[in-house]
CSV table of N, CA and C in Angstrom, one decimal:
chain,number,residue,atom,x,y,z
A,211,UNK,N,213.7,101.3,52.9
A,211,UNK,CA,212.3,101.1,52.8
A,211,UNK,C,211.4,101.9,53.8
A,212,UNK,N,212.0,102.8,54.6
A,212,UNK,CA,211.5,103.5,55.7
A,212,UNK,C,210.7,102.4,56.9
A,213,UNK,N,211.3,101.6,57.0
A,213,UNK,CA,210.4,100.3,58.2
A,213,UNK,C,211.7,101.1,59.4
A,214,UNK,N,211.0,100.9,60.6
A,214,UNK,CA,211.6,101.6,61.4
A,214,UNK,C,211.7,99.7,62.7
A,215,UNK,N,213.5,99.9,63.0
A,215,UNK,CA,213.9,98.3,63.4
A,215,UNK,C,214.2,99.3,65.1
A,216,UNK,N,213.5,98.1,65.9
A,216,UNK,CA,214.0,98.7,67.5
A,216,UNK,C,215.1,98.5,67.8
A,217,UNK,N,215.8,99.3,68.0
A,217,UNK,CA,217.5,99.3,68.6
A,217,UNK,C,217.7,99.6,69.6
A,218,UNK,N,218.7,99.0,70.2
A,218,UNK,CA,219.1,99.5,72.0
A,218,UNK,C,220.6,99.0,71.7
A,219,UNK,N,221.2,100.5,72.9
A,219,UNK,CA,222.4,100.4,72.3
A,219,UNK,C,222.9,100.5,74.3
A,220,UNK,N,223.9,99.6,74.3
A,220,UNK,CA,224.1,100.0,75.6
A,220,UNK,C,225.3,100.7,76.0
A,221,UNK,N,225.1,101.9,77.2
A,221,UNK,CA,226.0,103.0,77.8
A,221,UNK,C,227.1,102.1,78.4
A,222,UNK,N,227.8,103.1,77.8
A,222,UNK,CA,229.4,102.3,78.5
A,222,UNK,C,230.6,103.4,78.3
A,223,UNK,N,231.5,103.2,78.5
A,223,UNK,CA,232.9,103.9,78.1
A,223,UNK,C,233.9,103.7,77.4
A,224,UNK,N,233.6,103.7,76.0
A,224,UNK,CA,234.2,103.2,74.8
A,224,UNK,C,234.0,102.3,74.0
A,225,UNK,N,233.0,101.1,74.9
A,225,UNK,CA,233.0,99.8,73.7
A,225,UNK,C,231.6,99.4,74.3
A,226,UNK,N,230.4,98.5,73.6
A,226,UNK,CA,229.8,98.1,74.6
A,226,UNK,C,228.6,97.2,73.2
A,227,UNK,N,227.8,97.1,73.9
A,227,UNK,CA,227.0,95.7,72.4
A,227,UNK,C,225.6,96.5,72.1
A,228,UNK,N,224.8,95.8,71.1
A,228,UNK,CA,224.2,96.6,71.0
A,228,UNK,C,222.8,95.5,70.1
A,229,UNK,N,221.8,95.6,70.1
A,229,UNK,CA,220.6,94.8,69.4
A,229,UNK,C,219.4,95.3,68.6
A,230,UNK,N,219.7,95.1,67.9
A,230,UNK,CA,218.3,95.1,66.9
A,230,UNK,C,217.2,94.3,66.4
A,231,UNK,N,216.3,94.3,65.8
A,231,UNK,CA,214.8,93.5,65.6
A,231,UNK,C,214.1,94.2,64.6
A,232,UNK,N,214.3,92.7,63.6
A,232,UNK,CA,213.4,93.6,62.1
A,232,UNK,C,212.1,92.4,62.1
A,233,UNK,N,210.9,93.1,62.3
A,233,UNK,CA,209.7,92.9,62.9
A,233,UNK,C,209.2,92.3,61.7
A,234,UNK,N,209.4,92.7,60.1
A,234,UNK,CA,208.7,92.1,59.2
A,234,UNK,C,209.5,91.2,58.8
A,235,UNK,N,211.0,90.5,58.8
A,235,UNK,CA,211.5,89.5,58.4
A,235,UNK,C,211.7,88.7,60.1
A,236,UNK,N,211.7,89.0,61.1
A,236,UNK,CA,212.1,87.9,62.3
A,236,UNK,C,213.3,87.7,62.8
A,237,UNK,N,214.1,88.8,61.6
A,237,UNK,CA,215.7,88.9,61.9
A,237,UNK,C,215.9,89.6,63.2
A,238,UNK,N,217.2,88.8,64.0
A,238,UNK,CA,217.3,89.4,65.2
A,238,UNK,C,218.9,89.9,64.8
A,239,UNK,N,219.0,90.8,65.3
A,239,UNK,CA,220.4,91.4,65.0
A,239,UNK,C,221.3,91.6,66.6
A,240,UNK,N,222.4,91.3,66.5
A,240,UNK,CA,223.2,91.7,67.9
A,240,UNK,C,224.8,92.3,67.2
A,241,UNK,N,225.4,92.9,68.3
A,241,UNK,CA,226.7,93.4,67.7
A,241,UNK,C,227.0,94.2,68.6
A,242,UNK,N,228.4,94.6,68.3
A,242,UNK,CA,228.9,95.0,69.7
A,242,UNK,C,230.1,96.6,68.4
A,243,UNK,N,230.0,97.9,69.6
A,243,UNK,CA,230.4,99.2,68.4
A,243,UNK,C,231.7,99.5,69.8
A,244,UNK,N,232.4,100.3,68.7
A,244,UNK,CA,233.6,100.7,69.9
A,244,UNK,C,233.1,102.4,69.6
A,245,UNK,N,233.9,103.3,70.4
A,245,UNK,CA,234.0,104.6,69.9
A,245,UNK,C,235.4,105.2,71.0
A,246,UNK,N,236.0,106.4,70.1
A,246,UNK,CA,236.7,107.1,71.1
A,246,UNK,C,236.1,108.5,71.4
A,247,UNK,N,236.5,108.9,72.4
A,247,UNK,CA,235.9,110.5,73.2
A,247,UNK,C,236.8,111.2,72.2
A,248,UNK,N,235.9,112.2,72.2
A,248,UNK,CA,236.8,113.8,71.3
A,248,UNK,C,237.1,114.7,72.5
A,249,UNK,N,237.9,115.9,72.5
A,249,UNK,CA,237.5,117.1,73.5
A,249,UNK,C,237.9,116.5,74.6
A,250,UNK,N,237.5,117.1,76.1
A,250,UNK,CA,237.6,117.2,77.4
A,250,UNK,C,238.8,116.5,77.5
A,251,UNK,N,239.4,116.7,79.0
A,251,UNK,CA,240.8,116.2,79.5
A,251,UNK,C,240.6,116.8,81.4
A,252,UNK,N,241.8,117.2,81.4
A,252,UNK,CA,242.1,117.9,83.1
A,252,UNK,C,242.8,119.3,82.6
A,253,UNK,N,242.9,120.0,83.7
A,253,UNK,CA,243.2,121.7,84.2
A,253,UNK,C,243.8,121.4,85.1
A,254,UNK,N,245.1,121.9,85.5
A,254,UNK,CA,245.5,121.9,86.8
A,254,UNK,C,245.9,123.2,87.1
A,255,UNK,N,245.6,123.7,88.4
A,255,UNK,CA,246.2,125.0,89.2
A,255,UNK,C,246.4,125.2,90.2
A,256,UNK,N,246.2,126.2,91.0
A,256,UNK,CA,246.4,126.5,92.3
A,256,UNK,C,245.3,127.7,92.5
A,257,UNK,N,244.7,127.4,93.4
A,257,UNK,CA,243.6,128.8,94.3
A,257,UNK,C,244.3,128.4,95.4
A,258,UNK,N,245.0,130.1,95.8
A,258,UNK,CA,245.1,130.7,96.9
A,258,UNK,C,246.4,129.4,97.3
A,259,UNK,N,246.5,128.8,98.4
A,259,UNK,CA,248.0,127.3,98.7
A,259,UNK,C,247.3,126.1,98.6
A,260,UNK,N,246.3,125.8,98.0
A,260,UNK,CA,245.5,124.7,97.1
A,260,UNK,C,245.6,124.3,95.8
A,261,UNK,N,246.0,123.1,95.6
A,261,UNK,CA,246.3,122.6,94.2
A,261,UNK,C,244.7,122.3,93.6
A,262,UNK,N,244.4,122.5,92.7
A,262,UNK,CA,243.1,122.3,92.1
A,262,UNK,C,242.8,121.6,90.5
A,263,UNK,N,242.1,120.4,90.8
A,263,UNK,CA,242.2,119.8,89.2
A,263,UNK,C,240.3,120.0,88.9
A,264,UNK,N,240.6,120.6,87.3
A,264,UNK,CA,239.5,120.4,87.0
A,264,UNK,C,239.6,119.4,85.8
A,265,UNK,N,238.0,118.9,85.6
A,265,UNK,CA,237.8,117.6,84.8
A,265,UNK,C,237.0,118.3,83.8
A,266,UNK,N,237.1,118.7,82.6
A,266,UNK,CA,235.9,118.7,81.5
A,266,UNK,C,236.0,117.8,80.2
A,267,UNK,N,234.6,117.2,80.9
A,267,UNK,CA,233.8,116.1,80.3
A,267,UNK,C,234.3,115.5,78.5
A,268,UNK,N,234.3,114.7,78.3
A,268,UNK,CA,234.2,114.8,76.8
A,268,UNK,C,233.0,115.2,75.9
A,269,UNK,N,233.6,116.4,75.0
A,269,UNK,CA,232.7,116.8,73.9
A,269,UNK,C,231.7,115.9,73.2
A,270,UNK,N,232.5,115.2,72.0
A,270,UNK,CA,231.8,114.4,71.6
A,270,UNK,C,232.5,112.6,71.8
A,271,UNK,N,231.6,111.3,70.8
A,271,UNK,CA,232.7,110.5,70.4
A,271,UNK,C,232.3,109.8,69.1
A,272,UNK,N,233.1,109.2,68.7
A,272,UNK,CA,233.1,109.0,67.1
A,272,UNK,C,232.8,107.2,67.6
A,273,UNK,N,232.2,106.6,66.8
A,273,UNK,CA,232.3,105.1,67.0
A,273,UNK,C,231.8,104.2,65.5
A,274,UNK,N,232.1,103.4,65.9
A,274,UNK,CA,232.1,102.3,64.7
A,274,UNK,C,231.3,101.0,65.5
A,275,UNK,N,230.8,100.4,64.8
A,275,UNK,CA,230.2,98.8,65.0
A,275,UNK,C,229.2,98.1,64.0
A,276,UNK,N,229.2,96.9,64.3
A,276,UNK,CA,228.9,96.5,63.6
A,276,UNK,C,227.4,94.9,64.1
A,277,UNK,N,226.2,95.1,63.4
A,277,UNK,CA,225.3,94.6,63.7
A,277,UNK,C,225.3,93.0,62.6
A,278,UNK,N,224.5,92.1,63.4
A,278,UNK,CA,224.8,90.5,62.2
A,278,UNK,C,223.6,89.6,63.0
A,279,UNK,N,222.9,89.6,62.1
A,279,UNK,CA,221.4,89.1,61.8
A,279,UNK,C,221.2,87.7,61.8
A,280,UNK,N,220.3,87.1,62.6
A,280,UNK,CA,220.5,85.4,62.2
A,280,UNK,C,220.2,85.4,61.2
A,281,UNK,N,220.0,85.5,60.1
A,281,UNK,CA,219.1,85.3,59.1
A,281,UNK,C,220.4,85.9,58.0
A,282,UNK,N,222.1,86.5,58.5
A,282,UNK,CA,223.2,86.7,57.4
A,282,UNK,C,223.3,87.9,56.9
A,283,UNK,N,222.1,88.9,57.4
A,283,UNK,CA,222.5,90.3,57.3
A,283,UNK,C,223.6,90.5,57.8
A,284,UNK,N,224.3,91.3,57.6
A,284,UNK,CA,225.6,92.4,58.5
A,284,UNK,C,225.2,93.6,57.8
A,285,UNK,N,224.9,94.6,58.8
A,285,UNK,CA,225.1,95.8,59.1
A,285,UNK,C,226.4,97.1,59.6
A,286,UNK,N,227.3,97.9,58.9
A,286,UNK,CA,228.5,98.2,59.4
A,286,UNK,C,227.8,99.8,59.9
A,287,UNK,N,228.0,100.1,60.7
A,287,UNK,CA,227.0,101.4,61.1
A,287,UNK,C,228.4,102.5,61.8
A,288,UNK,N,228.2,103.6,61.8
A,288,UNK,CA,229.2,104.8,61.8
A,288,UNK,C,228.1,105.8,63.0
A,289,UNK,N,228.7,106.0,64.2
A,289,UNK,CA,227.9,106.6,65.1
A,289,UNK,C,229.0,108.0,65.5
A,290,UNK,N,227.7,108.8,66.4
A,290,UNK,CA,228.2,110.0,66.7
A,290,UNK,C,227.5,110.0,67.7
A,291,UNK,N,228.3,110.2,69.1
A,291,UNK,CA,227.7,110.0,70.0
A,291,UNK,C,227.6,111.3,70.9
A,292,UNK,N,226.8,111.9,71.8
A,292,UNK,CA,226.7,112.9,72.8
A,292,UNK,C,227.2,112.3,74.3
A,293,UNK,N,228.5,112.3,74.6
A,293,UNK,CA,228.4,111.6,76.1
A,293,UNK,C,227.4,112.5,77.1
A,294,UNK,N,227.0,111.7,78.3
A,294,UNK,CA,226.5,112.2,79.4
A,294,UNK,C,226.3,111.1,80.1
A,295,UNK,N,225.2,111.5,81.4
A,295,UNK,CA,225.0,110.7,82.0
A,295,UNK,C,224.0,109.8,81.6
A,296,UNK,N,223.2,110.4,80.4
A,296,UNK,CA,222.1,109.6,79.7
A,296,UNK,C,223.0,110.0,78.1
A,297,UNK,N,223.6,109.3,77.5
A,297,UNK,CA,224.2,109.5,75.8
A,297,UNK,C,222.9,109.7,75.2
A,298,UNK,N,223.6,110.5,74.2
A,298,UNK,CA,222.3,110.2,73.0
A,298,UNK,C,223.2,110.3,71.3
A,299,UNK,N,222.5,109.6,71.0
A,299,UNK,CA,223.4,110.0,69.5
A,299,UNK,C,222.7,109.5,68.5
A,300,UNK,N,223.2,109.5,67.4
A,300,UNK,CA,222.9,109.1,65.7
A,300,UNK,C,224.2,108.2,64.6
A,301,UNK,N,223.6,107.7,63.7
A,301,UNK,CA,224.5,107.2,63.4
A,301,UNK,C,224.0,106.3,61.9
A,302,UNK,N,224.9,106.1,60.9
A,302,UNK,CA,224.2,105.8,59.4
A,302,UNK,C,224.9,104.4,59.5
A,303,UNK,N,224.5,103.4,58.5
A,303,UNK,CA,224.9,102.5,58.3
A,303,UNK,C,224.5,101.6,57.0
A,304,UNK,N,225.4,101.0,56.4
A,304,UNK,CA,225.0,100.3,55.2
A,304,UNK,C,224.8,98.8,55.4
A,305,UNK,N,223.9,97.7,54.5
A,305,UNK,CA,224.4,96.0,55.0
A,305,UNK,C,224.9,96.0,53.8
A,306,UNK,N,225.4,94.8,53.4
A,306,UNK,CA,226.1,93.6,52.3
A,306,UNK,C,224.9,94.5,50.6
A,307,UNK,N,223.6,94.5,50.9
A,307,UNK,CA,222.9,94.5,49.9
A,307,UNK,C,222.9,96.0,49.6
A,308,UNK,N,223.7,97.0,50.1
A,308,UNK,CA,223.3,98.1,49.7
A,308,UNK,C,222.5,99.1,50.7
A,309,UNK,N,221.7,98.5,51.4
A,309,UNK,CA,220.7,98.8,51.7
A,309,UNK,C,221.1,100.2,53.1
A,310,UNK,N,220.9,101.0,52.7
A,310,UNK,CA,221.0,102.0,54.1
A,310,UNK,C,220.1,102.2,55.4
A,311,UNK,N,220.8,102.5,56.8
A,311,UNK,CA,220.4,102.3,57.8
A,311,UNK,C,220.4,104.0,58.3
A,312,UNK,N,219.7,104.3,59.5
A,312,UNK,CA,219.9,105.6,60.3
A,312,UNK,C,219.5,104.6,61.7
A,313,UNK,N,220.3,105.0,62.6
A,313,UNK,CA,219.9,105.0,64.0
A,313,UNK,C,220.1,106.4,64.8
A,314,UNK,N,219.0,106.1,66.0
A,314,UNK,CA,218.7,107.8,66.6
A,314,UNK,C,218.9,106.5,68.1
A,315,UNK,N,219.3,107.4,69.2
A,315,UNK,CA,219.4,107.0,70.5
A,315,UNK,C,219.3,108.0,71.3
């Protein structure tokens, strides 16, 4: 219907909950999404008689979760997430009725 629902999703490391609010019906949504990291790991070496580990970050992460409305909605939503110190990501989602979702964070 293009009605745009406020979402907050909370930063974590792999799993973490998440809330929505649909303003024209009073439906409050909560739900909790897991995701795994893609990419980054450790480097190990030596400079000069020093052992040296490097850390690079995870690329991306894939996640899943799922949102549930007082009102009997469920929402199953598919995210793509940007790790950092502030994430950001996107992510589509269908409910029970068909009905398709996009979330932006």
């Amino acid at each position: 219907t293009g009605q745009i629902l406020p979402f907050e999703i909370e930063t974590s490391y792999g799993q973490g909950k998440m809330t929505a609010l649909n303003d024209q019906t009073g439906e409050k949504f909560t739900g909790e999404y897991s995701a795994i990291r893609r990419g980054g790991g450790m480097t190990l070496g030596n400079v000069g008689n020093s052992n040296v580990t490097l850390f690079h970050p995870p690329l991306s992460a894939n996640g899943q979760g799922v949102l549930v409305g007082d009102k009997g909605t469920m929402i199953r939503l598919y995210l793509e997430i940007k790790p950092g110190l502030r994430p950001t990501g996107h992510g589509t989602g269908t409910d029970e009725e068909g009905r398709r979702y996009e979330v932006y964070f």
